[in-house]
mmCIF file of C-alpha atoms in Angstrom:
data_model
loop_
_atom_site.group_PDB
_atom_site.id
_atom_site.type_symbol
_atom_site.label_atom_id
_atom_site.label_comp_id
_atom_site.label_asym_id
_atom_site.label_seq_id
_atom_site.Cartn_x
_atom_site.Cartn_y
_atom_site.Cartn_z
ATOM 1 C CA UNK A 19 0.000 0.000 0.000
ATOM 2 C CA UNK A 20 2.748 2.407 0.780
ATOM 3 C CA UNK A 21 4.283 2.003 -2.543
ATOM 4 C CA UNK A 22 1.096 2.551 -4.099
ATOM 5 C CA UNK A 23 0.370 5.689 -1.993
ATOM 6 C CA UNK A 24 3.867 6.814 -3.558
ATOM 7 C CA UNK A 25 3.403 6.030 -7.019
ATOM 8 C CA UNK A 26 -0.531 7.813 -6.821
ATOM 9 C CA UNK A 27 1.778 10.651 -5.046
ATOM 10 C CA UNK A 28 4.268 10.811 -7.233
ATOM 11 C CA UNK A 29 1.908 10.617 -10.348
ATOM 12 C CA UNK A 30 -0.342 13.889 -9.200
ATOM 13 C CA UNK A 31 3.086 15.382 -8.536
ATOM 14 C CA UNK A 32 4.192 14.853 -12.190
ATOM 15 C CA UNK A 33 0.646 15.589 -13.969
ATOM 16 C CA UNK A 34 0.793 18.934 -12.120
ATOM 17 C CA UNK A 35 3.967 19.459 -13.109
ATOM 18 C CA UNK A 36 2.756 18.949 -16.945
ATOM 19 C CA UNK A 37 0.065 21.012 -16.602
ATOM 20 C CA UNK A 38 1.814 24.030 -15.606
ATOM 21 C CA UNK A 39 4.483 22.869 -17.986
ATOM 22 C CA UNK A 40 0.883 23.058 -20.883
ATOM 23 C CA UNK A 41 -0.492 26.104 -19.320
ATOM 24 C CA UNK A 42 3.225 28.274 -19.548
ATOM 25 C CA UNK A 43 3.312 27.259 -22.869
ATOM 26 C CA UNK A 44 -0.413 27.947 -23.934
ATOM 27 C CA UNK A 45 0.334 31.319 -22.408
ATOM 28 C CA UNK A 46 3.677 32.128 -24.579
ATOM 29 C CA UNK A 47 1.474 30.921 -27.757
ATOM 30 C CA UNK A 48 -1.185 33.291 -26.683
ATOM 31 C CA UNK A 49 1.545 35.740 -26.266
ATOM 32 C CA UNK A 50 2.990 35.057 -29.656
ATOM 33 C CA UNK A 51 -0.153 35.070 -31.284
ATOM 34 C CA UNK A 52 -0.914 38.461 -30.063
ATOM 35 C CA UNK A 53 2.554 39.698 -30.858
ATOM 36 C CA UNK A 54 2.123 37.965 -34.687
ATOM 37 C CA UNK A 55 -1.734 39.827 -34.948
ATOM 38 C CA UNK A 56 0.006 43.455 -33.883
ATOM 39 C CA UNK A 57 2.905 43.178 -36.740
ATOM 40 C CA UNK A 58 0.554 41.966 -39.101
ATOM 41 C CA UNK A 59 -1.511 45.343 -38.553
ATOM 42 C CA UNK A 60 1.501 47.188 -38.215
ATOM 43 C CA UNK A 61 2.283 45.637 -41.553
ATOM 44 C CA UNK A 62 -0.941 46.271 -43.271
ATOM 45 C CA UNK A 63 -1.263 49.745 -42.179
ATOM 46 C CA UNK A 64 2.450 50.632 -43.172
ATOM 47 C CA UNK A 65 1.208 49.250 -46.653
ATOM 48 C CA UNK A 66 -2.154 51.153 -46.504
ATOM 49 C CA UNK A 67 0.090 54.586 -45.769
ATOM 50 C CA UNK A 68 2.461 53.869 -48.472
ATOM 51 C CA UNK A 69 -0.292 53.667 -50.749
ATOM 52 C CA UNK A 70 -1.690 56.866 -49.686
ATOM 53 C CA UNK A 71 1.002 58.702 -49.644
ATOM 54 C CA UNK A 72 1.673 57.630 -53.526
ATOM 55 C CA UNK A 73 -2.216 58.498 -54.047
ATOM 56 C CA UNK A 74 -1.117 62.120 -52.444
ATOM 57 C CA UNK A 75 1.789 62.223 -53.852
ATOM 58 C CA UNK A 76 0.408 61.948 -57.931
ATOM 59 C CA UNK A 77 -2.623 65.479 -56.879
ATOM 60 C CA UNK A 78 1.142 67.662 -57.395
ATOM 61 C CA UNK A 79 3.058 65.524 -59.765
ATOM 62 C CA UNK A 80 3.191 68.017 -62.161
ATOM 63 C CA UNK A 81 3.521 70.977 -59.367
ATOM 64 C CA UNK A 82 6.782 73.294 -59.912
ATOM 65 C CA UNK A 83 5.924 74.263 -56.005
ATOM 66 C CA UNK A 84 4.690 71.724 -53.840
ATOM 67 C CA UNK A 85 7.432 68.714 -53.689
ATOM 68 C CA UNK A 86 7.527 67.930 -50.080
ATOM 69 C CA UNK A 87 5.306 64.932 -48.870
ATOM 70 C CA UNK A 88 4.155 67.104 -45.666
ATOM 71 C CA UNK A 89 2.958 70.525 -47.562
ATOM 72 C CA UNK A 90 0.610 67.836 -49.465
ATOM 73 C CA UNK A 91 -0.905 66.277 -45.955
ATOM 74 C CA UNK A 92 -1.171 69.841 -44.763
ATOM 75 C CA UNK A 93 -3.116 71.166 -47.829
ATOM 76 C CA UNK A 94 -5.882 67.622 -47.652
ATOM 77 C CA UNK A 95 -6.087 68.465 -43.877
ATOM 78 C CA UNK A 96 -7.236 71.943 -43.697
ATOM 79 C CA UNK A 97 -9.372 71.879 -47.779
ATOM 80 C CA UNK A 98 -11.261 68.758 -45.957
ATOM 81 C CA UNK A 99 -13.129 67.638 -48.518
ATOM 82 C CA UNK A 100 -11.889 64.413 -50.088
ATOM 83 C CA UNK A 101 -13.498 64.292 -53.130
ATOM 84 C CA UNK A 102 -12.385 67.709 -54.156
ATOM 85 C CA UNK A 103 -8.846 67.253 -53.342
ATOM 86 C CA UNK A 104 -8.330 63.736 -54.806
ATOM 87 C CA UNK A 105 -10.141 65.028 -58.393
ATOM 88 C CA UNK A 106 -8.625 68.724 -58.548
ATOM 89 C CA UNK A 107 -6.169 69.651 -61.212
ATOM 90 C CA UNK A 108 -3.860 71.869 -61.852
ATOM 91 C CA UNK A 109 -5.803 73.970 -64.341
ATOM 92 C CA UNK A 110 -3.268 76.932 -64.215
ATOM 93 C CA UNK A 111 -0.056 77.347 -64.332
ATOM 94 C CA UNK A 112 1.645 81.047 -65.021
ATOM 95 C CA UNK A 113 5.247 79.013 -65.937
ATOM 96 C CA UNK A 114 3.075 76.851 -68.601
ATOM 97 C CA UNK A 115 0.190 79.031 -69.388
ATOM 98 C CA UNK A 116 2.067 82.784 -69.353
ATOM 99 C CA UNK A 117 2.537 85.291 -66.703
ATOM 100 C CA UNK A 118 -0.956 87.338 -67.498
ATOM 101 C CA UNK A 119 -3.870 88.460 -65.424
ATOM 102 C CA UNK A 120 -5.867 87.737 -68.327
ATOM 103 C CA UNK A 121 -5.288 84.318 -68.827
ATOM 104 C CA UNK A 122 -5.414 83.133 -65.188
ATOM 105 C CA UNK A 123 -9.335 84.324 -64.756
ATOM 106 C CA UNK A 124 -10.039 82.481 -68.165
ATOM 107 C CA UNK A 125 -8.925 79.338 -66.550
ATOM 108 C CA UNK A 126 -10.169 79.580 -63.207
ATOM 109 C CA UNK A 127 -13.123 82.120 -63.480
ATOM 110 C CA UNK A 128 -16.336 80.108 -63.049
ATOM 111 C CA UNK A 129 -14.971 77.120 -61.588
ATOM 112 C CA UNK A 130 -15.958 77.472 -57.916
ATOM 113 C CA UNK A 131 -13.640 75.797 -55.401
ATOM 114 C CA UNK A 132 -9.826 76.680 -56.076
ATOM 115 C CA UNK A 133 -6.591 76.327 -54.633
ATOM 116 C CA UNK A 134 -3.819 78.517 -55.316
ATOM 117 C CA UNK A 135 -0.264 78.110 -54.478
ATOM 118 C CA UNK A 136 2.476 81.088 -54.796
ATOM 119 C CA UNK A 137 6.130 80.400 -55.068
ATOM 120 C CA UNK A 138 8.065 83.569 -54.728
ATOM 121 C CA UNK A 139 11.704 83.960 -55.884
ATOM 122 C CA UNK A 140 12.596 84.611 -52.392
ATOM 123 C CA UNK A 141 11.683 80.775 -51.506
ATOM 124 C CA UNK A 142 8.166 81.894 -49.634
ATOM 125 C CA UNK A 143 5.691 79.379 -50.536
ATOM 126 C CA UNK A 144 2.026 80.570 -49.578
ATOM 127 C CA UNK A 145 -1.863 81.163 -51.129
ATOM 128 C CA UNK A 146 -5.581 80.536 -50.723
ATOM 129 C CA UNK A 147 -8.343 78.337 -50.782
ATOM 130 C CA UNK A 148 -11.716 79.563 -51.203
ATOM 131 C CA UNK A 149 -15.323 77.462 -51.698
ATOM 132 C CA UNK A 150 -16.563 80.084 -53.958
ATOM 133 C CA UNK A 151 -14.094 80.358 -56.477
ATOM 134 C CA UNK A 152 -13.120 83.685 -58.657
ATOM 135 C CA UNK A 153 -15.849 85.092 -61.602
ATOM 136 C CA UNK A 154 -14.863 88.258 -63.700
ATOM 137 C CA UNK A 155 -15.370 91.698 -62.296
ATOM 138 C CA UNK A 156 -17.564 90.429 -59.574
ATOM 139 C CA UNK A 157 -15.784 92.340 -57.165
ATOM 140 C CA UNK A 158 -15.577 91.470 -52.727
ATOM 141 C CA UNK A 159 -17.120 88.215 -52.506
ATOM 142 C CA UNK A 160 -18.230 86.371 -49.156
ATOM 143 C CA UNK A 161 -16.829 83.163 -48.333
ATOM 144 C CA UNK A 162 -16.667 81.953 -44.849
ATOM 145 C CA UNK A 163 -14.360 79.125 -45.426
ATOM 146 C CA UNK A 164 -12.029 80.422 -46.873
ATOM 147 C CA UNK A 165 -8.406 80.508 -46.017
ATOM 148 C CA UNK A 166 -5.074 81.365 -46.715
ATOM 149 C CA UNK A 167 -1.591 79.536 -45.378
ATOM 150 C CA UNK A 168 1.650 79.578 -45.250
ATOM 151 C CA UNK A 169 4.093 76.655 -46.565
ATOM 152 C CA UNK A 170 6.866 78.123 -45.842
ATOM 153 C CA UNK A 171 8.633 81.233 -44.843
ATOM 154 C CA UNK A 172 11.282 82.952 -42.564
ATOM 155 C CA UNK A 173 9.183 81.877 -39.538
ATOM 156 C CA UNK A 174 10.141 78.239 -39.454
ATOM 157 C CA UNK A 175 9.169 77.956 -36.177
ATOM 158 C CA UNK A 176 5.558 78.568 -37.559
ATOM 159 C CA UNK A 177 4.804 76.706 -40.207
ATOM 160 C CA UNK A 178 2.823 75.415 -42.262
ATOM 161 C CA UNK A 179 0.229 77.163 -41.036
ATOM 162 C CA UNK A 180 -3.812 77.708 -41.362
ATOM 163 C CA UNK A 181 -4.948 81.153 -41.394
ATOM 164 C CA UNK A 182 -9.193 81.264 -41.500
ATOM 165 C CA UNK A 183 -11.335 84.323 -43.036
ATOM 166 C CA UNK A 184 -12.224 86.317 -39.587
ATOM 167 C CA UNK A 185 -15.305 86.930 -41.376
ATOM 168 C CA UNK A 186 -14.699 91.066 -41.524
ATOM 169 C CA UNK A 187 -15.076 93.062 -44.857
ATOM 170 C CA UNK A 188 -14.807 90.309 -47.611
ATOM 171 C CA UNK A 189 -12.898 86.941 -48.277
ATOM 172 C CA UNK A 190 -11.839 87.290 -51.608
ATOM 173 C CA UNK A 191 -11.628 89.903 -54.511
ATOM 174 C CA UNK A 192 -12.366 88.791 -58.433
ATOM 175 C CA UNK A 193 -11.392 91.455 -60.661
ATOM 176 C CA UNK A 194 -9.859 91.188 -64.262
ATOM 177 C CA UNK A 195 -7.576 93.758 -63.427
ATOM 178 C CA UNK A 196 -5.649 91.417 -61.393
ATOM 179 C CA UNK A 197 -4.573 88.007 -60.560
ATOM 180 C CA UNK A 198 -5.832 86.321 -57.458
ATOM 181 C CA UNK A 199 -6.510 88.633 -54.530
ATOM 182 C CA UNK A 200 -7.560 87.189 -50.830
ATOM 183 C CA UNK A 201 -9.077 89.901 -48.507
ATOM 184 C CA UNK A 202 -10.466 93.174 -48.235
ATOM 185 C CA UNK A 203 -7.243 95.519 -49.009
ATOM 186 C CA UNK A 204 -5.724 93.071 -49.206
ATOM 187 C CA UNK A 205 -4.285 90.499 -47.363
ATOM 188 C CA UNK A 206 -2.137 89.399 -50.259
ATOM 189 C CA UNK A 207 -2.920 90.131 -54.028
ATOM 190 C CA UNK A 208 -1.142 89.614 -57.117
ATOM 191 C CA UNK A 209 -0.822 92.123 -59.988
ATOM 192 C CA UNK A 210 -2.682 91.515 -63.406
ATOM 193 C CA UNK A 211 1.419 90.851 -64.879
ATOM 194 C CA UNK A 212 1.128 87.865 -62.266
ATOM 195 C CA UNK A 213 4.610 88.788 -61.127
ATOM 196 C CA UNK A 214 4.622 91.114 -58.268
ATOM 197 C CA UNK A 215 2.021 91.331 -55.959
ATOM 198 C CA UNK A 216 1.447 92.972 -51.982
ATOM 199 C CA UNK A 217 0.504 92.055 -48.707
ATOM 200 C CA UNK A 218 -1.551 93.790 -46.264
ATOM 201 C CA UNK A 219 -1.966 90.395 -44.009
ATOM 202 C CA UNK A 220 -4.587 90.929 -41.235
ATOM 203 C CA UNK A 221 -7.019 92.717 -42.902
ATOM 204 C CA UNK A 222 -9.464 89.725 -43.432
ATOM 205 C CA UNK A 223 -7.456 86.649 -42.277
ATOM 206 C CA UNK A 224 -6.497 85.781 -38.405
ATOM 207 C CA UNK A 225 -3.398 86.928 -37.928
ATOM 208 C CA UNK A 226 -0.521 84.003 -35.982
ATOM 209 C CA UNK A 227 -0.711 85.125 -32.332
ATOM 210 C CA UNK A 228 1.681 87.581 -30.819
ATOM 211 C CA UNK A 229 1.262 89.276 -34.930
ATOM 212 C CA UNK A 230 -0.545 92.687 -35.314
ATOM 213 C CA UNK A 231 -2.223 94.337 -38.008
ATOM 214 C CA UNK A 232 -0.450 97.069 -40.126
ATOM 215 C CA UNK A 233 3.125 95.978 -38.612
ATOM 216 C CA UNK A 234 5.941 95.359 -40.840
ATOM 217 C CA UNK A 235 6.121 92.005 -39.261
ATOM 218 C CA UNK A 236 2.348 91.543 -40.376
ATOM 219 C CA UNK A 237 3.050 92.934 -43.808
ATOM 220 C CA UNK A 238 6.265 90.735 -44.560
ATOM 221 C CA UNK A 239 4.414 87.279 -43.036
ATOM 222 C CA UNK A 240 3.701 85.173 -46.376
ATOM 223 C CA UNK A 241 6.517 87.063 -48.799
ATOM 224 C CA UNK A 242 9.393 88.719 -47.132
ATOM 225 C CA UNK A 243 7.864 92.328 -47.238
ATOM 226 C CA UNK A 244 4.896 94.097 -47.811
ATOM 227 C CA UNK A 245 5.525 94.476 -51.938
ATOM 228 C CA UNK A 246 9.172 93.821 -52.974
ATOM 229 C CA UNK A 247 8.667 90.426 -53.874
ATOM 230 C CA UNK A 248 8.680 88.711 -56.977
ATOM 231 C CA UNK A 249 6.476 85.827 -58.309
ATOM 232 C CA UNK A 250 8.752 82.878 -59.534
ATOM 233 C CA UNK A 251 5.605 80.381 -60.495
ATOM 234 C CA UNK A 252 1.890 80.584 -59.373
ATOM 235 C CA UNK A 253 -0.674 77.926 -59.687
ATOM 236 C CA UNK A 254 -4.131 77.123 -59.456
ATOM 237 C CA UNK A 255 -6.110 74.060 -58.897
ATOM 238 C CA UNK A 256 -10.044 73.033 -59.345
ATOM 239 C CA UNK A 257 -11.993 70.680 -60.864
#
């Protein structure tokens, strides 16, 4: 009997030892399996991304301005509106088209929503985005959500950056005597040779914080100075 009472001993002794040895090694599986699941999503959503970003990257194939991956995420976020970004085109183009007042409203007058992106020969990369779009000599035009931004400028520390229509005098200008012109004064216009241009930021737009209205620093925000700036390319985008 005693060796019996051993061997039943010794028996529960070993099984118990199996089982923990079973449950240890269900848990590590468990573990694994969870750690396998996480790099497969890591996987598939580093795939998804790099899809995207080629998706982004072919709206400004053709841009002589936007080339960095970033200004292109910045531009979808604040325009928020999917199908308008992923179907616009760039329907102007002063390098392509010619430097004339004249022939940027016939391409974009009409056309409602437009983006458009100024690269001065000073490096400042800024512009506009407005819902309404730009139609002959209509004159001030209403649009609250409209915007202009900043790509880049001497104010690293600031961009890109947003700046929203503070929805005082009027949110964009259309007048055939002149190129595109955002704000009331104007915030920044450009002249009908498409080639120089002036800013009066403030006037219409939300100026950065710690900026104020009618300062040179105000003035010289999206080109270097208030006029003596010169337009190297300037596009336009709609559908």
């Amino acid at each position: 009997m005693k060796n019996e009472n051993e061997i039943e001993d010794k028996n529960k002794e070993i099984e118990e030892k199996w089982k923990k040895e079973v449950e240890n090694k269900e848990k590590e599986n468990q573990q694994m399996k969870i750690e396998i699941e996480e790099k497969w999503k890591k996987e598939v959503e580093d795939l998804k991304s790099k899809f995207e970003l080629m998706e982004l990257q072919k709206i400004f194939s053709d841009s002589e301005i936007i080339k960095d991956i970033e200004y292109v995420k910045k531009l979808q976020e604040w325009i928020n509106d999917n199908d308008f970004f992923s179907k616009m085109k760039k329907g102007f183009s002063a390098k392509r088209d010619g430097f004339s007042g004249q022939n940027w409203h016939k391409a974009v007058d009409g056309k409602g929503k437009t983006l458009v992106i100024i690269k001065t020969k000073q490096n400042f990369i800024f512009g506009g985005f407005t819902q309404v779009g730009f139609n002959g000599n209509t004159g001030n035009i209403n649009d609250s959500s409209a915007f202009i931004f900043s790509l880049r400028n001497d104010k690293g520390d600031r961009i890109p950056a947003k700046f929203t229509y503070n929805g005082k005098n009027r949110a964009i200008n259309s007048n055939l005597n002149y190129g595109p012109w955002f704000g009331d004064g104007c915030d920044f216009g450009i002249n009908s040779d498409l080639k120089t241009g002036w800013s009066y930021f403030g006037k219409s737009y939300n100026l950065p914080n710690g900026i104020t209205y009618g300062t040179n620093e105000a003035n010289s925000y999206l080109a270097g100075s208030y006029s003596s700036w010169v337009v190297d390319e300037l596009e336009s985008y709609f559908i």
